[in-house]
Amino acid sequence: MHSHLNDMANHKSALKRIRQNEVRKVRNRYYHKTARTAIKGLRNEEDKTAATEQLPKVIALLDKLAKKNIIHKNKAANLKSKLTKHVNKLA
């Protein structure tokens, strides 16, 4: 994981920055992937009660991602809107 440190920066602060960026990248990727999986699960849900239960959790995930700038706030809003419509359409 840290093999790329040697061929780049010479400053202590820059090395630390590279380490921090790496950790954040991995963490953000995990959050983003988790949210995408949750969205997929909600989209494939046919049962109204289960979907209604999942919706607030998925919305919370999206809000967190938007707050941390992992996804754009408008993208989060669009997804929330579409998912809410989907849940309301279920019989």
PDB file of N, CA, C and O in Angstrom, residues 18-76:
ATOM      1  N   ILE A  18      -0.108  12.310   1.771  1.00  0.00           N
ATOM      2  CA  ILE A  18      -0.334  11.155   0.897  1.00  0.00           C
ATOM      3  C   ILE A  18      -0.958  10.014   1.685  1.00  0.00           C
ATOM      4  O   ILE A  18      -1.907   9.374   1.227  1.00  0.00           O
ATOM      5  N   ARG A  19      -0.449   9.777   2.893  1.00  0.00           N
ATOM      6  CA  ARG A  19      -1.009   8.715   3.740  1.00  0.00           C
ATOM      7  C   ARG A  19      -2.463   9.006   4.073  1.00  0.00           C
ATOM      8  O   ARG A  19      -3.322   8.129   3.982  1.00  0.00           O
ATOM      9  N   GLN A  20      -2.747  10.238   4.451  1.00  0.00           N
ATOM     10  CA  GLN A  20      -4.116  10.616   4.817  1.00  0.00           C
ATOM     11  C   GLN A  20      -5.060  10.466   3.629  1.00  0.00           C
ATOM     12  O   GLN A  20      -6.164   9.949   3.767  1.00  0.00           O
ATOM     13  N   ASN A  21      -4.601  10.924   2.452  1.00  0.00           N
ATOM     14  CA  ASN A  21      -5.436  10.834   1.257  1.00  0.00           C
ATOM     15  C   ASN A  21      -5.773   9.389   0.930  1.00  0.00           C
ATOM     16  O   ASN A  21      -6.894   9.082   0.544  1.00  0.00           O
ATOM     17  N   GLU A  22      -4.783   8.505   1.107  1.00  0.00           N
ATOM     18  CA  GLU A  22      -4.983   7.083   0.826  1.00  0.00           C
ATOM     19  C   GLU A  22      -6.061   6.508   1.744  1.00  0.00           C
ATOM     20  O   GLU A  22      -6.991   5.849   1.295  1.00  0.00           O
ATOM     21  N   VAL A  23      -5.957   6.808   3.027  1.00  0.00           N
ATOM     22  CA  VAL A  23      -6.925   6.312   4.014  1.00  0.00           C
ATOM     23  C   VAL A  23      -8.316   6.837   3.689  1.00  0.00           C
ATOM     24  O   VAL A  23      -9.291   6.085   3.686  1.00  0.00           O
ATOM     25  N   ARG A  24      -8.400   8.122   3.385  1.00  0.00           N
ATOM     26  CA  ARG A  24      -9.698   8.727   3.077  1.00  0.00           C
ATOM     27  C   ARG A  24     -10.307   8.145   1.822  1.00  0.00           C
ATOM     28  O   ARG A  24     -11.513   7.932   1.737  1.00  0.00           O
ATOM     29  N   LYS A  25      -9.441   7.904   0.806  1.00  0.00           N
ATOM     30  CA  LYS A  25      -9.928   7.347  -0.452  1.00  0.00           C
ATOM     31  C   LYS A  25     -10.590   5.994  -0.217  1.00  0.00           C
ATOM     32  O   LYS A  25     -11.693   5.731  -0.701  1.00  0.00           O
ATOM     33  N   VAL A  26      -9.911   5.153   0.552  1.00  0.00           N
ATOM     34  CA  VAL A  26     -10.443   3.819   0.841  1.00  0.00           C
ATOM     35  C   VAL A  26     -11.751   3.925   1.613  1.00  0.00           C
ATOM     36  O   VAL A  26     -12.733   3.252   1.306  1.00  0.00           O
ATOM     37  N   ARG A  27     -11.786   4.807   2.607  1.00  0.00           N
ATOM     38  CA  ARG A  27     -12.974   4.974   3.447  1.00  0.00           C
ATOM     39  C   ARG A  27     -14.139   5.502   2.619  1.00  0.00           C
ATOM     40  O   ARG A  27     -15.252   4.984   2.700  1.00  0.00           O
ATOM     41  N   ASN A  28     -13.882   6.525   1.800  1.00  0.00           N
ATOM     42  CA  ASN A  28     -14.938   7.109   0.973  1.00  0.00           C
ATOM     43  C   ASN A  28     -15.472   6.094  -0.028  1.00  0.00           C
ATOM     44  O   ASN A  28     -16.674   6.043  -0.289  1.00  0.00           O
ATOM     45  N   ARG A  29     -14.562   5.279  -0.583  1.00  0.00           N
ATOM     46  CA  ARG A  29     -14.984   4.277  -1.546  1.00  0.00           C
ATOM     47  C   ARG A  29     -15.922   3.276  -0.869  1.00  0.00           C
ATOM     48  O   ARG A  29     -16.927   2.871  -1.446  1.00  0.00           O
ATOM     49  N   TYR A  30     -15.594   2.909   0.369  1.00  0.00           N
ATOM     50  CA  TYR A  30     -16.435   1.968   1.122  1.00  0.00           C
ATOM     51  C   TYR A  30     -17.822   2.566   1.360  1.00  0.00           C
ATOM     52  O   TYR A  30     -18.828   1.917   1.112  1.00  0.00           O
ATOM     53  N   TYR A  31     -17.871   3.815   1.834  1.00  0.00           N
ATOM     54  CA  TYR A  31     -19.163   4.461   2.102  1.00  0.00           C
ATOM     55  C   TYR A  31     -20.007   4.545   0.837  1.00  0.00           C
ATOM     56  O   TYR A  31     -21.202   4.276   0.841  1.00  0.00           O
ATOM     57  N   HIS A  32     -19.354   4.945  -0.268  1.00  0.00           N
ATOM     58  CA  HIS A  32     -20.057   5.138  -1.528  1.00  0.00           C
ATOM     59  C   HIS A  32     -20.632   3.816  -2.024  1.00  0.00           C
ATOM     60  O   HIS A  32     -21.783   3.738  -2.461  1.00  0.00           O
ATOM     61  N   LYS A  33     -19.813   2.765  -1.949  1.00  0.00           N
ATOM     62  CA  LYS A  33     -20.239   1.448  -2.425  1.00  0.00           C
ATOM     63  C   LYS A  33     -21.396   0.923  -1.567  1.00  0.00           C
ATOM     64  O   LYS A  33     -22.359   0.360  -2.084  1.00  0.00           O
ATOM     65  N   THR A  34     -21.297   1.111  -0.257  1.00  0.00           N
ATOM     66  CA  THR A  34     -22.350   0.673   0.660  1.00  0.00           C
ATOM     67  C   THR A  34     -23.670   1.349   0.309  1.00  0.00           C
ATOM     68  O   THR A  34     -24.720   0.700   0.248  1.00  0.00           O
ATOM     69  N   ALA A  35     -23.595   2.655   0.056  1.00  0.00           N
ATOM     70  CA  ALA A  35     -24.800   3.419  -0.286  1.00  0.00           C
ATOM     71  C   ALA A  35     -25.394   2.929  -1.607  1.00  0.00           C
ATOM     72  O   ALA A  35     -26.603   2.772  -1.729  1.00  0.00           O
ATOM     73  N   ARG A  36     -24.529   2.673  -2.591  1.00  0.00           N
ATOM     74  CA  ARG A  36     -25.011   2.196  -3.894  1.00  0.00           C
ATOM     75  C   ARG A  36     -25.722   0.857  -3.754  1.00  0.00           C
ATOM     76  O   ARG A  36     -26.762   0.620  -4.377  1.00  0.00           O
ATOM     77  N   THR A  37     -25.145  -0.024  -2.917  1.00  0.00           N
ATOM     78  CA  THR A  37     -25.757  -1.337  -2.684  1.00  0.00           C
ATOM     79  C   THR A  37     -27.118  -1.178  -2.022  1.00  0.00           C
ATOM     80  O   THR A  37     -28.086  -1.848  -2.387  1.00  0.00           O
ATOM     81  N   ALA A  38     -27.190  -0.255  -1.051  1.00  0.00           N
ATOM     82  CA  ALA A  38     -28.453  -0.001  -0.345  1.00  0.00           C
ATOM     83  C   ALA A  38     -29.505   0.529  -1.316  1.00  0.00           C
ATOM     84  O   ALA A  38     -30.675   0.133  -1.263  1.00  0.00           O
ATOM     85  N   ILE A  39     -29.094   1.428  -2.218  1.00  0.00           N
ATOM     86  CA  ILE A  39     -30.006   1.994  -3.211  1.00  0.00           C
ATOM     87  C   ILE A  39     -30.530   0.886  -4.124  1.00  0.00           C
ATOM     88  O   ILE A  39     -31.730   0.800  -4.396  1.00  0.00           O
ATOM     89  N   LYS A  40     -29.609   0.012  -4.553  1.00  0.00           N
ATOM     90  CA  LYS A  40     -29.998  -1.094  -5.423  1.00  0.00           C
ATOM     91  C   LYS A  40     -31.014  -1.989  -4.717  1.00  0.00           C
ATOM     92  O   LYS A  40     -32.012  -2.404  -5.304  1.00  0.00           O
ATOM     93  N   GLY A  41     -30.760  -2.260  -3.445  1.00  0.00           N
ATOM     94  CA  GLY A  41     -31.664  -3.086  -2.661  1.00  0.00           C
ATOM     95  C   GLY A  41     -33.047  -2.475  -2.576  1.00  0.00           C
ATOM     96  O   GLY A  41     -34.063  -3.166  -2.711  1.00  0.00           O
ATOM     97  N   LEU A  42     -33.086  -1.155  -2.360  1.00  0.00           N
ATOM     98  CA  LEU A  42     -34.365  -0.455  -2.248  1.00  0.00           C
ATOM     99  C   LEU A  42     -35.100  -0.438  -3.587  1.00  0.00           C
ATOM    100  O   LEU A  42     -36.317  -0.621  -3.644  1.00  0.00           O
ATOM    101  N   ARG A  43     -34.349  -0.258  -4.674  1.00  0.00           N
ATOM    102  CA  ARG A  43     -34.966  -0.231  -6.010  1.00  0.00           C
ATOM    103  C   ARG A  43     -35.593  -1.574  -6.360  1.00  0.00           C
ATOM    104  O   ARG A  43     -36.602  -1.633  -7.053  1.00  0.00           O
ATOM    105  N   ASN A  44     -34.957  -2.665  -5.888  1.00  0.00           N
ATOM    106  CA  ASN A  44     -35.448  -4.009  -6.227  1.00  0.00           C
ATOM    107  C   ASN A  44     -36.522  -4.497  -5.262  1.00  0.00           C
ATOM    108  O   ASN A  44     -37.074  -5.571  -5.447  1.00  0.00           O
ATOM    109  N   GLU A  45     -36.790  -3.700  -4.229  1.00  0.00           N
ATOM    110  CA  GLU A  45     -37.771  -4.105  -3.217  1.00  0.00           C
ATOM    111  C   GLU A  45     -39.197  -3.990  -3.769  1.00  0.00           C
ATOM    112  O   GLU A  45     -39.571  -2.966  -4.311  1.00  0.00           O
ATOM    113  N   GLU A  46     -39.946  -5.072  -3.642  1.00  0.00           N
ATOM    114  CA  GLU A  46     -41.321  -5.087  -4.152  1.00  0.00           C
ATOM    115  C   GLU A  46     -42.338  -4.845  -3.026  1.00  0.00           C
ATOM    116  O   GLU A  46     -43.447  -4.400  -3.271  1.00  0.00           O
ATOM    117  N   ASP A  47     -41.941  -5.162  -1.799  1.00  0.00           N
ATOM    118  CA  ASP A  47     -42.852  -5.092  -0.657  1.00  0.00           C
ATOM    119  C   ASP A  47     -42.898  -3.676  -0.086  1.00  0.00           C
ATOM    120  O   ASP A  47     -41.866  -3.115   0.294  1.00  0.00           O
ATOM    121  N   LYS A  48     -44.093  -3.109  -0.043  1.00  0.00           N
ATOM    122  CA  LYS A  48     -44.271  -1.708   0.378  1.00  0.00           C
ATOM    123  C   LYS A  48     -43.746  -1.461   1.800  1.00  0.00           C
ATOM    124  O   LYS A  48     -43.021  -0.504   2.039  1.00  0.00           O
ATOM    125  N   THR A  49     -44.107  -2.348   2.748  1.00  0.00           N
ATOM    126  CA  THR A  49     -43.708  -2.106   4.147  1.00  0.00           C
ATOM    127  C   THR A  49     -42.193  -2.175   4.302  1.00  0.00           C
ATOM    128  O   THR A  49     -41.602  -1.339   4.974  1.00  0.00           O
ATOM    129  N   ALA A  50     -41.564  -3.155   3.640  1.00  0.00           N
ATOM    130  CA  ALA A  50     -40.107  -3.281   3.709  1.00  0.00           C
ATOM    131  C   ALA A  50     -39.431  -2.059   3.092  1.00  0.00           C
ATOM    132  O   ALA A  50     -38.464  -1.521   3.643  1.00  0.00           O
ATOM    133  N   ALA A  51     -39.966  -1.625   1.952  1.00  0.00           N
ATOM    134  CA  ALA A  51     -39.405  -0.461   1.264  1.00  0.00           C
ATOM    135  C   ALA A  51     -39.560   0.797   2.117  1.00  0.00           C
ATOM    136  O   ALA A  51     -38.638   1.610   2.224  1.00  0.00           O
ATOM    137  N   THR A  52     -40.738   0.945   2.743  1.00  0.00           N
ATOM    138  CA  THR A  52     -40.995   2.118   3.596  1.00  0.00           C
ATOM    139  C   THR A  52     -40.044   2.123   4.788  1.00  0.00           C
ATOM    140  O   THR A  52     -39.634   3.186   5.256  1.00  0.00           O
ATOM    141  N   GLU A  53     -39.691   0.933   5.242  1.00  0.00           N
ATOM    142  CA  GLU A  53     -38.763   0.817   6.370  1.00  0.00           C
ATOM    143  C   GLU A  53     -37.341   1.180   5.946  1.00  0.00           C
ATOM    144  O   GLU A  53     -36.606   1.824   6.684  1.00  0.00           O
ATOM    145  N   GLN A  54     -36.952   0.760   4.745  1.00  0.00           N
ATOM    146  CA  GLN A  54     -35.591   0.987   4.241  1.00  0.00           C
ATOM    147  C   GLN A  54     -35.339   2.435   3.847  1.00  0.00           C
ATOM    148  O   GLN A  54     -34.229   2.927   4.004  1.00  0.00           O
ATOM    149  N   LEU A  55     -36.383   3.099   3.334  1.00  0.00           N
ATOM    150  CA  LEU A  55     -36.209   4.440   2.757  1.00  0.00           C
ATOM    151  C   LEU A  55     -35.485   5.433   3.675  1.00  0.00           C
ATOM    152  O   LEU A  55     -34.504   6.047   3.240  1.00  0.00           O
ATOM    153  N   PRO A  56     -35.917   5.606   4.942  1.00  0.00           N
ATOM    154  CA  PRO A  56     -35.231   6.581   5.795  1.00  0.00           C
ATOM    155  C   PRO A  56     -33.753   6.250   5.997  1.00  0.00           C
ATOM    156  O   PRO A  56     -32.912   7.153   6.059  1.00  0.00           O
ATOM    157  N   LYS A  57     -33.422   4.952   6.053  1.00  0.00           N
ATOM    158  CA  LYS A  57     -32.021   4.550   6.231  1.00  0.00           C
ATOM    159  C   LYS A  57     -31.192   4.933   5.019  1.00  0.00           C
ATOM    160  O   LYS A  57     -30.073   5.451   5.152  1.00  0.00           O
ATOM    161  N   VAL A  58     -31.747   4.683   3.834  1.00  0.00           N
ATOM    162  CA  VAL A  58     -31.037   5.007   2.600  1.00  0.00           C
ATOM    163  C   VAL A  58     -30.885   6.526   2.471  1.00  0.00           C
ATOM    164  O   VAL A  58     -29.821   7.027   2.099  1.00  0.00           O
ATOM    165  N   ILE A  59     -31.933   7.254   2.812  1.00  0.00           N
ATOM    166  CA  ILE A  59     -31.883   8.721   2.757  1.00  0.00           C
ATOM    167  C   ILE A  59     -30.801   9.248   3.697  1.00  0.00           C
ATOM    168  O   ILE A  59     -30.036  10.146   3.342  1.00  0.00           O
ATOM    169  N   ALA A  60     -30.712   8.659   4.880  1.00  0.00           N
ATOM    170  CA  ALA A  60     -29.680   9.074   5.839  1.00  0.00           C
ATOM    171  C   ALA A  60     -28.288   8.835   5.266  1.00  0.00           C
ATOM    172  O   ALA A  60     -27.401   9.693   5.380  1.00  0.00           O
ATOM    173  N   LEU A  61     -28.090   7.672   4.632  1.00  0.00           N
ATOM    174  CA  LEU A  61     -26.796   7.364   4.007  1.00  0.00           C
ATOM    175  C   LEU A  61     -26.441   8.416   2.960  1.00  0.00           C
ATOM    176  O   LEU A  61     -25.320   8.919   2.920  1.00  0.00           O
ATOM    177  N   LEU A  62     -27.433   8.726   2.103  1.00  0.00           N
ATOM    178  CA  LEU A  62     -27.198   9.706   1.037  1.00  0.00           C
ATOM    179  C   LEU A  62     -26.863  11.080   1.606  1.00  0.00           C
ATOM    180  O   LEU A  62     -25.973  11.768   1.110  1.00  0.00           O
ATOM    181  N   ASP A  63     -27.593  11.467   2.664  1.00  0.00           N
ATOM    182  CA  ASP A  63     -27.335  12.767   3.292  1.00  0.00           C
ATOM    183  C   ASP A  63     -25.916  12.834   3.847  1.00  0.00           C
ATOM    184  O   ASP A  63     -25.236  13.850   3.727  1.00  0.00           O
ATOM    185  N   LYS A  64     -25.474  11.722   4.444  1.00  0.00           N
ATOM    186  CA  LYS A  64     -24.111  11.690   4.990  1.00  0.00           C
ATOM    187  C   LYS A  64     -23.081  11.839   3.876  1.00  0.00           C
ATOM    188  O   LYS A  64     -22.100  12.574   4.013  1.00  0.00           O
ATOM    189  N   LEU A  65     -23.303  11.116   2.764  1.00  0.00           N
ATOM    190  CA  LEU A  65     -22.373  11.203   1.639  1.00  0.00           C
ATOM    191  C   LEU A  65     -22.316  12.622   1.087  1.00  0.00           C
ATOM    192  O   LEU A  65     -21.243  13.135   0.754  1.00  0.00           O
ATOM    193  N   ALA A  66     -23.491  13.252   0.982  1.00  0.00           N
ATOM    194  CA  ALA A  66     -23.547  14.610   0.441  1.00  0.00           C
ATOM    195  C   ALA A  66     -22.849  15.583   1.384  1.00  0.00           C
ATOM    196  O   ALA A  66     -22.125  16.479   0.956  1.00  0.00           O
ATOM    197  N   LYS A  67     -23.048  15.382   2.686  1.00  0.00           N
ATOM    198  CA  LYS A  67     -22.454  16.267   3.686  1.00  0.00           C
ATOM    199  C   LYS A  67     -20.926  16.202   3.624  1.00  0.00           C
ATOM    200  O   LYS A  67     -20.236  17.204   3.772  1.00  0.00           O
ATOM    201  N   LYS A  68     -20.404  14.995   3.370  1.00  0.00           N
ATOM    202  CA  LYS A  68     -18.953  14.818   3.312  1.00  0.00           C
ATOM    203  C   LYS A  68     -18.405  15.055   1.914  1.00  0.00           C
ATOM    204  O   LYS A  68     -17.240  14.751   1.643  1.00  0.00           O
ATOM    205  N   ASN A  69     -19.253  15.537   1.009  1.00  0.00           N
ATOM    206  CA  ASN A  69     -18.838  15.828  -0.368  1.00  0.00           C
ATOM    207  C   ASN A  69     -18.363  14.600  -1.128  1.00  0.00           C
ATOM    208  O   ASN A  69     -17.568  14.714  -2.057  1.00  0.00           O
ATOM    209  N   ILE A  70     -18.828  13.400  -0.738  1.00  0.00           N
ATOM    210  CA  ILE A  70     -18.480  12.207  -1.495  1.00  0.00           C
ATOM    211  C   ILE A  70     -19.355  12.166  -2.749  1.00  0.00           C
ATOM    212  O   ILE A  70     -18.907  11.760  -3.815  1.00  0.00           O
ATOM    213  N   ILE A  71     -20.608  12.595  -2.612  1.00  0.00           N
ATOM    214  CA  ILE A  71     -21.439  12.830  -3.789  1.00  0.00           C
ATOM    215  C   ILE A  71     -21.977  14.256  -3.703  1.00  0.00           C
ATOM    216  O   ILE A  71     -22.056  14.832  -2.619  1.00  0.00           O
ATOM    217  N   HIS A  72     -22.368  14.803  -4.848  1.00  0.00           N
ATOM    218  CA  HIS A  72     -22.882  16.172  -4.881  1.00  0.00           C
ATOM    219  C   HIS A  72     -24.247  16.219  -4.215  1.00  0.00           C
ATOM    220  O   HIS A  72     -25.021  15.262  -4.297  1.00  0.00           O
ATOM    221  N   LYS A  73     -24.540  17.344  -3.555  1.00  0.00           N
ATOM    222  CA  LYS A  73     -25.808  17.429  -2.817  1.00  0.00           C
ATOM    223  C   LYS A  73     -27.025  17.319  -3.737  1.00  0.00           C
ATOM    224  O   LYS A  73     -28.044  16.760  -3.365  1.00  0.00           O
ATOM    225  N   ASN A  74     -26.900  17.821  -4.974  1.00  0.00           N
ATOM    226  CA  ASN A  74     -28.014  17.704  -5.916  1.00  0.00           C
ATOM    227  C   ASN A  74     -28.225  16.255  -6.351  1.00  0.00           C
ATOM    228  O   ASN A  74     -29.349  15.822  -6.548  1.00  0.00           O
ATOM    229  N   LYS A  75     -27.131  15.522  -6.494  1.00  0.00           N
ATOM    230  CA  LYS A  75     -27.243  14.107  -6.855  1.00  0.00           C
ATOM    231  C   LYS A  75     -27.973  13.361  -5.740  1.00  0.00           C
ATOM    232  O   LYS A  75     -28.844  12.539  -5.996  1.00  0.00           O
ATOM    233  N   ALA A  76     -27.621  13.682  -4.500  1.00  0.00           N
ATOM    234  CA  ALA A  76     -28.278  13.061  -3.348  1.00  0.00           C
ATOM    235  C   ALA A  76     -29.769  13.387  -3.369  1.00  0.00           C
ATOM    236  O   ALA A  76     -30.612  12.517  -3.169  1.00  0.00           O
TER     237      ALA A  76
END
